[in-house]
PDB file of N, CA and C in Angstrom:
ATOM      1  N   MET A1181      80.753 107.984  99.673  1.00  0.00           N
ATOM      2  CA  MET A1181      81.831 107.269  99.128  1.00  0.00           C
ATOM      3  C   MET A1181      83.094 107.719  99.880  1.00  0.00           C
ATOM      4  N   ASP A1182      83.953 106.886 100.062  1.00  0.00           N
ATOM      5  CA  ASP A1182      85.366 106.943 100.619  1.00  0.00           C
ATOM      6  C   ASP A1182      86.116 107.966 100.006  1.00  0.00           C
ATOM      7  N   SER A1183      86.673 108.853 100.742  1.00  0.00           N
ATOM      8  CA  SER A1183      87.594 109.972 100.129  1.00  0.00           C
ATOM      9  C   SER A1183      88.710 109.417  99.475  1.00  0.00           C
ATOM     10  N   ALA A1184      89.252 108.308  99.764  1.00  0.00           N
ATOM     11  CA  ALA A1184      90.332 107.729  99.051  1.00  0.00           C
ATOM     12  C   ALA A1184      89.898 107.416  97.657  1.00  0.00           C
ATOM     13  N   PHE A1185      88.700 106.760  97.626  1.00  0.00           N
ATOM     14  CA  PHE A1185      88.107 106.537  96.276  1.00  0.00           C
ATOM     15  C   PHE A1185      87.967 107.689  95.471  1.00  0.00           C
ATOM     16  N   ASP A1186      87.494 108.784  96.095  1.00  0.00           N
ATOM     17  CA  ASP A1186      87.196 109.976  95.373  1.00  0.00           C
ATOM     18  C   ASP A1186      88.526 110.538  94.656  1.00  0.00           C
ATOM     19  N   LEU A1187      89.728 110.304  95.440  1.00  0.00           N
ATOM     20  CA  LEU A1187      91.000 110.794  94.956  1.00  0.00           C
ATOM     21  C   LEU A1187      91.360 110.029  93.741  1.00  0.00           C
ATOM     22  N   ILE A1188      91.087 108.706  93.884  1.00  0.00           N
ATOM     23  CA  ILE A1188      91.473 107.816  92.619  1.00  0.00           C
ATOM     24  C   ILE A1188      90.634 108.237  91.548  1.00  0.00           C
ATOM     25  N   ILE A1189      89.386 108.389  91.611  1.00  0.00           N
ATOM     26  CA  ILE A1189      88.424 108.577  90.366  1.00  0.00           C
ATOM     27  C   ILE A1189      88.837 109.949  89.853  1.00  0.00           C
ATOM     28  N   ASP A1190      89.204 110.951  90.655  1.00  0.00           N
ATOM     29  CA  ASP A1190      89.631 112.280  90.225  1.00  0.00           C
ATOM     30  C   ASP A1190      90.932 112.193  89.381  1.00  0.00           C
ATOM     31  N   SER A1191      91.717 111.315  89.776  1.00  0.00           N
ATOM     32  CA  SER A1191      93.039 110.999  89.153  1.00  0.00           C
ATOM     33  C   SER A1191      92.922 110.404  87.640  1.00  0.00           C
ATOM     34  N   LEU A1192      91.864 109.608  87.574  1.00  0.00           N
ATOM     35  CA  LEU A1192      91.588 109.070  86.413  1.00  0.00           C
ATOM     36  C   LEU A1192      91.154 109.881  85.254  1.00  0.00           C
ATOM     37  N   LYS A1193      90.831 111.175  85.615  1.00  0.00           N
ATOM     38  CA  LYS A1193      90.572 112.275  84.638  1.00  0.00           C
ATOM     39  C   LYS A1193      91.972 112.873  84.050  1.00  0.00           C
ATOM     40  N   ASP A1194      93.108 112.582  84.731  1.00  0.00           N
ATOM     41  CA  ASP A1194      94.290 113.224  84.344  1.00  0.00           C
ATOM     42  C   ASP A1194      94.882 112.347  83.164  1.00  0.00           C
ATOM     43  N   GLU A1195      96.024 112.910  82.607  1.00  0.00           N
ATOM     44  CA  GLU A1195      96.619 112.265  81.470  1.00  0.00           C
ATOM     45  C   GLU A1195      97.361 110.875  82.089  1.00  0.00           C
ATOM     46  N   PRO A1196      97.060 109.748  81.497  1.00  0.00           N
ATOM     47  CA  PRO A1196      97.821 108.475  82.031  1.00  0.00           C
ATOM     48  C   PRO A1196      99.330 108.587  81.843  1.00  0.00           C
ATOM     49  N   ILE A1197     100.063 107.846  82.595  1.00  0.00           N
ATOM     50  CA  ILE A1197     101.472 107.829  82.407  1.00  0.00           C
ATOM     51  C   ILE A1197     101.841 106.714  81.442  1.00  0.00           C
ATOM     52  N   GLY A1198     100.971 105.864  81.098  1.00  0.00           N
ATOM     53  CA  GLY A1198     101.285 104.848  80.105  1.00  0.00           C
ATOM     54  C   GLY A1198      99.972 103.882  79.912  1.00  0.00           C
ATOM     55  N   GLU A1199     100.206 103.077  78.871  1.00  0.00           N
ATOM     56  CA  GLU A1199      99.230 102.148  78.450  1.00  0.00           C
ATOM     57  C   GLU A1199      99.939 100.768  78.107  1.00  0.00           C
ATOM     58  N   THR A1200      99.431  99.688  78.552  1.00  0.00           N
ATOM     59  CA  THR A1200      99.911  98.291  78.225  1.00  0.00           C
ATOM     60  C   THR A1200      98.710  97.528  77.732  1.00  0.00           C
ATOM     61  N   ASP A1201      98.915  96.341  77.500  1.00  0.00           N
ATOM     62  CA  ASP A1201      97.988  95.420  76.868  1.00  0.00           C
ATOM     63  C   ASP A1201      96.736  95.348  77.534  1.00  0.00           C
ATOM     64  N   HIS A1202      96.671  95.282  78.893  1.00  0.00           N
ATOM     65  CA  HIS A1202      95.467  95.229  79.674  1.00  0.00           C
ATOM     66  C   HIS A1202      95.010  96.333  80.486  1.00  0.00           C
ATOM     67  N   PHE A1203      96.012  97.299  80.770  1.00  0.00           N
ATOM     68  CA  PHE A1203      95.831  98.337  81.662  1.00  0.00           C
ATOM     69  C   PHE A1203      96.138  99.735  81.204  1.00  0.00           C
ATOM     70  N   ILE A1204      95.509 100.744  81.701  1.00  0.00           N
ATOM     71  CA  ILE A1204      95.846 102.201  81.561  1.00  0.00           C
ATOM     72  C   ILE A1204      96.440 102.623  82.960  1.00  0.00           C
ATOM     73  N   TRP A1205      97.504 103.146  82.913  1.00  0.00           N
ATOM     74  CA  TRP A1205      98.342 103.566  84.159  1.00  0.00           C
ATOM     75  C   TRP A1205      98.194 104.967  84.495  1.00  0.00           C
ATOM     76  N   PHE A1206      97.974 105.184  85.897  1.00  0.00           N
ATOM     77  CA  PHE A1206      97.777 106.626  86.337  1.00  0.00           C
ATOM     78  C   PHE A1206      98.629 106.794  87.658  1.00  0.00           C
ATOM     79  N   ILE A1207      98.953 108.008  87.838  1.00  0.00           N
ATOM     80  CA  ILE A1207      99.699 108.330  89.182  1.00  0.00           C
ATOM     81  C   ILE A1207      98.562 108.901  89.997  1.00  0.00           C
ATOM     82  N   THR A1208      98.342 108.751  91.209  1.00  0.00           N
ATOM     83  CA  THR A1208      97.348 109.313  92.179  1.00  0.00           C
ATOM     84  C   THR A1208      98.161 109.806  93.352  1.00  0.00           C
ATOM     85  N   ASP A1209      97.363 110.548  94.204  1.00  0.00           N
ATOM     86  CA  ASP A1209      97.907 110.957  95.459  1.00  0.00           C
ATOM     87  C   ASP A1209      98.072 109.764  96.445  1.00  0.00           C
ATOM     88  N   ILE A1210      97.520 108.668  96.134  1.00  0.00           N
ATOM     89  CA  ILE A1210      97.595 107.455  97.096  1.00  0.00           C
ATOM     90  C   ILE A1210      98.658 106.625  96.561  1.00  0.00           C
ATOM     91  N   GLY A1211      98.792 106.303  95.317  1.00  0.00           N
ATOM     92  CA  GLY A1211      99.828 105.463  94.693  1.00  0.00           C
ATOM     93  C   GLY A1211      99.515 105.258  93.069  1.00  0.00           C
ATOM     94  N   ILE A1212     100.070 104.270  92.630  1.00  0.00           N
ATOM     95  CA  ILE A1212      99.885 103.976  91.162  1.00  0.00           C
ATOM     96  C   ILE A1212      98.711 103.019  90.879  1.00  0.00           C
ATOM     97  N   VAL A1213      97.853 103.488  89.873  1.00  0.00           N
ATOM     98  CA  VAL A1213      96.756 102.717  89.523  1.00  0.00           C
ATOM     99  C   VAL A1213      96.917 102.139  88.150  1.00  0.00           C
ATOM    100  N   ALA A1214      96.614 100.882  88.046  1.00  0.00           N
ATOM    101  CA  ALA A1214      96.508 100.204  86.915  1.00  0.00           C
ATOM    102  C   ALA A1214      94.990  99.922  86.576  1.00  0.00           C
ATOM    103  N   LEU A1215      94.377 100.706  85.737  1.00  0.00           N
ATOM    104  CA  LEU A1215      92.985 100.574  85.449  1.00  0.00           C
ATOM    105  C   LEU A1215      92.818  99.499  84.330  1.00  0.00           C
ATOM    106  N   PHE A1216      91.951  98.641  84.559  1.00  0.00           N
ATOM    107  CA  PHE A1216      91.559  97.603  83.473  1.00  0.00           C
ATOM    108  C   PHE A1216      91.000  98.123  82.290  1.00  0.00           C
ATOM    109  N   LYS A1217      91.455  97.935  81.131  1.00  0.00           N
ATOM    110  CA  LYS A1217      90.944  98.353  79.853  1.00  0.00           C
ATOM    111  C   LYS A1217      89.557  97.800  79.572  1.00  0.00           C
ATOM    112  N   ARG A1218      89.298  96.706  79.878  1.00  0.00           N
ATOM    113  CA  ARG A1218      88.049  96.111  79.805  1.00  0.00           C
ATOM    114  C   ARG A1218      87.911  94.806  80.729  1.00  0.00           C
ATOM    115  N   ASP A1219      86.832  94.243  80.775  1.00  0.00           N
ATOM    116  CA  ASP A1219      86.759  93.062  81.592  1.00  0.00           C
ATOM    117  C   ASP A1219      87.671  91.952  81.241  1.00  0.00           C
ATOM    118  N   HIS A1220      88.578  91.627  82.166  1.00  0.00           N
ATOM    119  CA  HIS A1220      89.487  90.465  81.901  1.00  0.00           C
ATOM    120  C   HIS A1220      89.365  89.489  83.051  1.00  0.00           C
ATOM    121  N   ASN A1221      90.025  88.332  82.913  1.00  0.00           N
ATOM    122  CA  ASN A1221      90.190  87.373  84.023  1.00  0.00           C
ATOM    123  C   ASN A1221      91.127  88.032  85.030  1.00  0.00           C
ATOM    124  N   ILE A1222      90.596  88.367  86.217  1.00  0.00           N
ATOM    125  CA  ILE A1222      91.283  88.963  87.236  1.00  0.00           C
ATOM    126  C   ILE A1222      92.538  88.167  87.657  1.00  0.00           C
ATOM    127  N   LYS A1223      92.431  86.865  87.753  1.00  0.00           N
ATOM    128  CA  LYS A1223      93.627  86.061  88.067  1.00  0.00           C
ATOM    129  C   LYS A1223      94.752  86.145  87.085  1.00  0.00           C
ATOM    130  N   THR A1224      94.326  86.097  85.873  1.00  0.00           N
ATOM    131  CA  THR A1224      95.410  86.276  84.791  1.00  0.00           C
ATOM    132  C   THR A1224      96.019  87.667  84.818  1.00  0.00           C
ATOM    133  N   CYS A1225      95.147  88.693  84.967  1.00  0.00           N
ATOM    134  CA  CYS A1225      95.710  89.932  84.885  1.00  0.00           C
ATOM    135  C   CYS A1225      96.564  90.206  86.217  1.00  0.00           C
ATOM    136  N   SER A1226      96.238  89.648  87.311  1.00  0.00           N
ATOM    137  CA  SER A1226      96.985  89.869  88.478  1.00  0.00           C
ATOM    138  C   SER A1226      98.408  89.380  88.293  1.00  0.00           C
ATOM    139  N   SER A1227      98.496  88.292  87.578  1.00  0.00           N
ATOM    140  CA  SER A1227      99.890  87.590  87.378  1.00  0.00           C
ATOM    141  C   SER A1227     100.624  88.403  86.279  1.00  0.00           C
ATOM    142  N   ASN A1228     100.002  89.103  85.415  1.00  0.00           N
ATOM    143  CA  ASN A1228     100.763  89.807  84.358  1.00  0.00           C
ATOM    144  C   ASN A1228     101.023  91.290  84.725  1.00  0.00           C
ATOM    145  N   VAL A1229     100.317  91.878  85.817  1.00  0.00           N
ATOM    146  CA  VAL A1229     100.367  93.186  86.107  1.00  0.00           C
ATOM    147  C   VAL A1229     101.815  93.757  86.193  1.00  0.00           C
ATOM    148  N   GLU A1230     102.631  93.023  86.835  1.00  0.00           N
ATOM    149  CA  GLU A1230     103.996  93.473  87.103  1.00  0.00           C
ATOM    150  C   GLU A1230     104.823  93.442  85.845  1.00  0.00           C
ATOM    151  N   ASN A1231     104.689  92.402  85.000  1.00  0.00           N
ATOM    152  CA  ASN A1231     105.337  92.538  83.648  1.00  0.00           C
ATOM    153  C   ASN A1231     104.871  93.643  82.796  1.00  0.00           C
ATOM    154  N   GLU A1232     103.567  94.069  82.928  1.00  0.00           N
ATOM    155  CA  GLU A1232     103.144  95.107  82.109  1.00  0.00           C
ATOM    156  C   GLU A1232     103.654  96.425  82.545  1.00  0.00           C
ATOM    157  N   ALA A1233     103.860  96.544  83.924  1.00  0.00           N
ATOM    158  CA  ALA A1233     104.353  97.741  84.617  1.00  0.00           C
ATOM    159  C   ALA A1233     105.767  97.849  84.113  1.00  0.00           C
ATOM    160  N   ASN A1234     106.545  96.913  84.031  1.00  0.00           N
ATOM    161  CA  ASN A1234     107.977  97.010  83.557  1.00  0.00           C
ATOM    162  C   ASN A1234     108.050  97.544  82.119  1.00  0.00           C
ATOM    163  N   LYS A1235     107.077  97.202  81.314  1.00  0.00           N
ATOM    164  CA  LYS A1235     107.150  97.593  80.035  1.00  0.00           C
ATOM    165  C   LYS A1235     106.975  99.202  79.800  1.00  0.00           C
ATOM    166  N   ILE A1236     106.475  99.876  80.786  1.00  0.00           N
ATOM    167  CA  ILE A1236     106.370 101.252  80.762  1.00  0.00           C
ATOM    168  C   ILE A1236     107.303 101.882  81.793  1.00  0.00           C
ATOM    169  N   GLY A1237     108.223 101.054  82.360  1.00  0.00           N
ATOM    170  CA  GLY A1237     109.321 101.573  83.147  1.00  0.00           C
ATOM    171  C   GLY A1237     108.927 101.755  84.605  1.00  0.00           C
ATOM    172  N   LEU A1238     108.027 101.125  85.110  1.00  0.00           N
ATOM    173  CA  LEU A1238     107.553 100.971  86.611  1.00  0.00           C
ATOM    174  C   LEU A1238     108.057  99.799  87.282  1.00  0.00           C
ATOM    175  N   ASP A1239     108.564  99.951  88.439  1.00  0.00           N
ATOM    176  CA  ASP A1239     109.058  98.890  89.357  1.00  0.00           C
ATOM    177  C   ASP A1239     107.969  98.832  90.480  1.00  0.00           C
ATOM    178  N   ILE A1240     107.092  97.942  90.434  1.00  0.00           N
ATOM    179  CA  ILE A1240     106.102  97.941  91.368  1.00  0.00           C
ATOM    180  C   ILE A1240     106.263  96.649  92.365  1.00  0.00           C
ATOM    181  N   THR A1241     107.318  95.897  92.312  1.00  0.00           N
ATOM    182  CA  THR A1241     107.503  94.644  93.010  1.00  0.00           C
ATOM    183  C   THR A1241     107.591  94.917  94.476  1.00  0.00           C
ATOM    184  N   LYS A1242     107.840  96.062  95.024  1.00  0.00           N
ATOM    185  CA  LYS A1242     107.887  96.130  96.529  1.00  0.00           C
ATOM    186  C   LYS A1242     106.642  96.914  96.970  1.00  0.00           C
ATOM    187  N   GLU A1243     105.728  97.235  96.152  1.00  0.00           N
ATOM    188  CA  GLU A1243     104.527  97.863  96.493  1.00  0.00           C
ATOM    189  C   GLU A1243     103.457  96.945  97.082  1.00  0.00           C
ATOM    190  N   GLU A1244     102.571  97.396  97.764  1.00  0.00           N
ATOM    191  CA  GLU A1244     101.293  96.645  98.210  1.00  0.00           C
ATOM    192  C   GLU A1244     100.468  96.702  97.016  1.00  0.00           C
ATOM    193  N   LYS A1245      99.644  95.645  96.842  1.00  0.00           N
ATOM    194  CA  LYS A1245      98.672  95.659  95.603  1.00  0.00           C
ATOM    195  C   LYS A1245      97.333  95.325  96.096  1.00  0.00           C
ATOM    196  N   GLU A1246      96.343  96.165  95.755  1.00  0.00           N
ATOM    197  CA  GLU A1246      94.938  95.916  96.179  1.00  0.00           C
ATOM    198  C   GLU A1246      94.099  95.994  94.916  1.00  0.00           C
ATOM    199  N   LEU A1247      93.173  95.105  94.757  1.00  0.00           N
ATOM    200  CA  LEU A1247      92.250  95.051  93.767  1.00  0.00           C
ATOM    201  C   LEU A1247      91.034  95.881  94.205  1.00  0.00           C
ATOM    202  N   LEU A1248      90.595  96.724  93.432  1.00  0.00           N
ATOM    203  CA  LEU A1248      89.356  97.764  93.838  1.00  0.00           C
ATOM    204  C   LEU A1248      88.452  97.545  92.735  1.00  0.00           C
ATOM    205  N   LYS A1249      87.104  97.846  92.990  1.00  0.00           N
ATOM    206  CA  LYS A1249      86.121  98.112  92.036  1.00  0.00           C
ATOM    207  C   LYS A1249      85.616  99.415  92.502  1.00  0.00           C
ATOM    208  N   ILE A1250      85.558 100.523  91.673  1.00  0.00           N
ATOM    209  CA  ILE A1250      85.060 101.757  92.042  1.00  0.00           C
ATOM    210  C   ILE A1250      84.283 102.237  90.821  1.00  0.00           C
ATOM    211  N   LYS A1251      83.006 102.529  91.254  1.00  0.00           N
ATOM    212  CA  LYS A1251      82.074 102.966  90.102  1.00  0.00           C
ATOM    213  C   LYS A1251      82.177 102.170  88.792  1.00  0.00           C
ATOM    214  N   GLU A1252      82.018 100.854  88.966  1.00  0.00           N
ATOM    215  CA  GLU A1252      82.069  99.902  87.842  1.00  0.00           C
ATOM    216  C   GLU A1252      83.409  99.836  87.144  1.00  0.00           C
ATOM    217  N   LYS A1253      84.377 100.419  87.586  1.00  0.00           N
ATOM    218  CA  LYS A1253      85.781 100.297  87.100  1.00  0.00           C
ATOM    219  C   LYS A1253      86.594  99.259  88.080  1.00  0.00           C
ATOM    220  N   HIS A1254      87.383  98.408  87.462  1.00  0.00           N
ATOM    221  CA  HIS A1254      88.225  97.442  88.038  1.00  0.00           C
ATOM    222  C   HIS A1254      89.686  98.046  87.867  1.00  0.00           C
ATOM    223  N   LEU A1255      90.314  98.002  89.064  1.00  0.00           N
ATOM    224  CA  LEU A1255      91.746  98.493  89.023  1.00  0.00           C
ATOM    225  C   LEU A1255      92.600  97.848  90.150  1.00  0.00           C
ATOM    226  N   PHE A1256      93.833  97.894  89.911  1.00  0.00           N
ATOM    227  CA  PHE A1256      94.827  97.697  90.923  1.00  0.00           C
ATOM    228  C   PHE A1256      95.374  98.860  91.405  1.00  0.00           C
ATOM    229  N   LEU A1257      95.487  99.042  92.772  1.00  0.00           N
ATOM    230  CA  LEU A1257      96.103 100.108  93.383  1.00  0.00           C
ATOM    231  C   LEU A1257      97.516  99.593  94.071  1.00  0.00           C
ATOM    232  N   PHE A1258      98.495 100.256  93.638  1.00  0.00           N
ATOM    233  CA  PHE A1258      99.856  99.994  94.265  1.00  0.00           C
ATOM    234  C   PHE A1258     100.335 101.066  95.145  1.00  0.00           C
ATOM    235  N   TYR A1259     100.835 100.806  96.353  1.00  0.00           N
ATOM    236  CA  TYR A1259     101.121 101.836  97.322  1.00  0.00           C
ATOM    237  C   TYR A1259     102.193 101.258  98.262  1.00  0.00           C
ATOM    238  N   SER A1260     102.894 102.150  98.969  1.00  0.00           N
ATOM    239  CA  SER A1260     103.738 101.606  99.941  1.00  0.00           C
ATOM    240  C   SER A1260     103.266 101.928 101.265  1.00  0.00           C
TER     241      SER A1260
END
């Protein structure tokens, strides 16, 4: 497995920085992760993720966004 994926998975064991309607939020060594709480429509969640980040005080508007599936977990990774 990719070492970046390992870093992300390890970070999901830490305390989350927040929780919103569709995501649990984590800080990783690579960036910010929005872990899907359950299977949702990816297109809908993609359009809502910035609004949900704002609800917990995160500004991710200038970050790169990547959708990942790691070990059956769907998540967005935000990084600069």
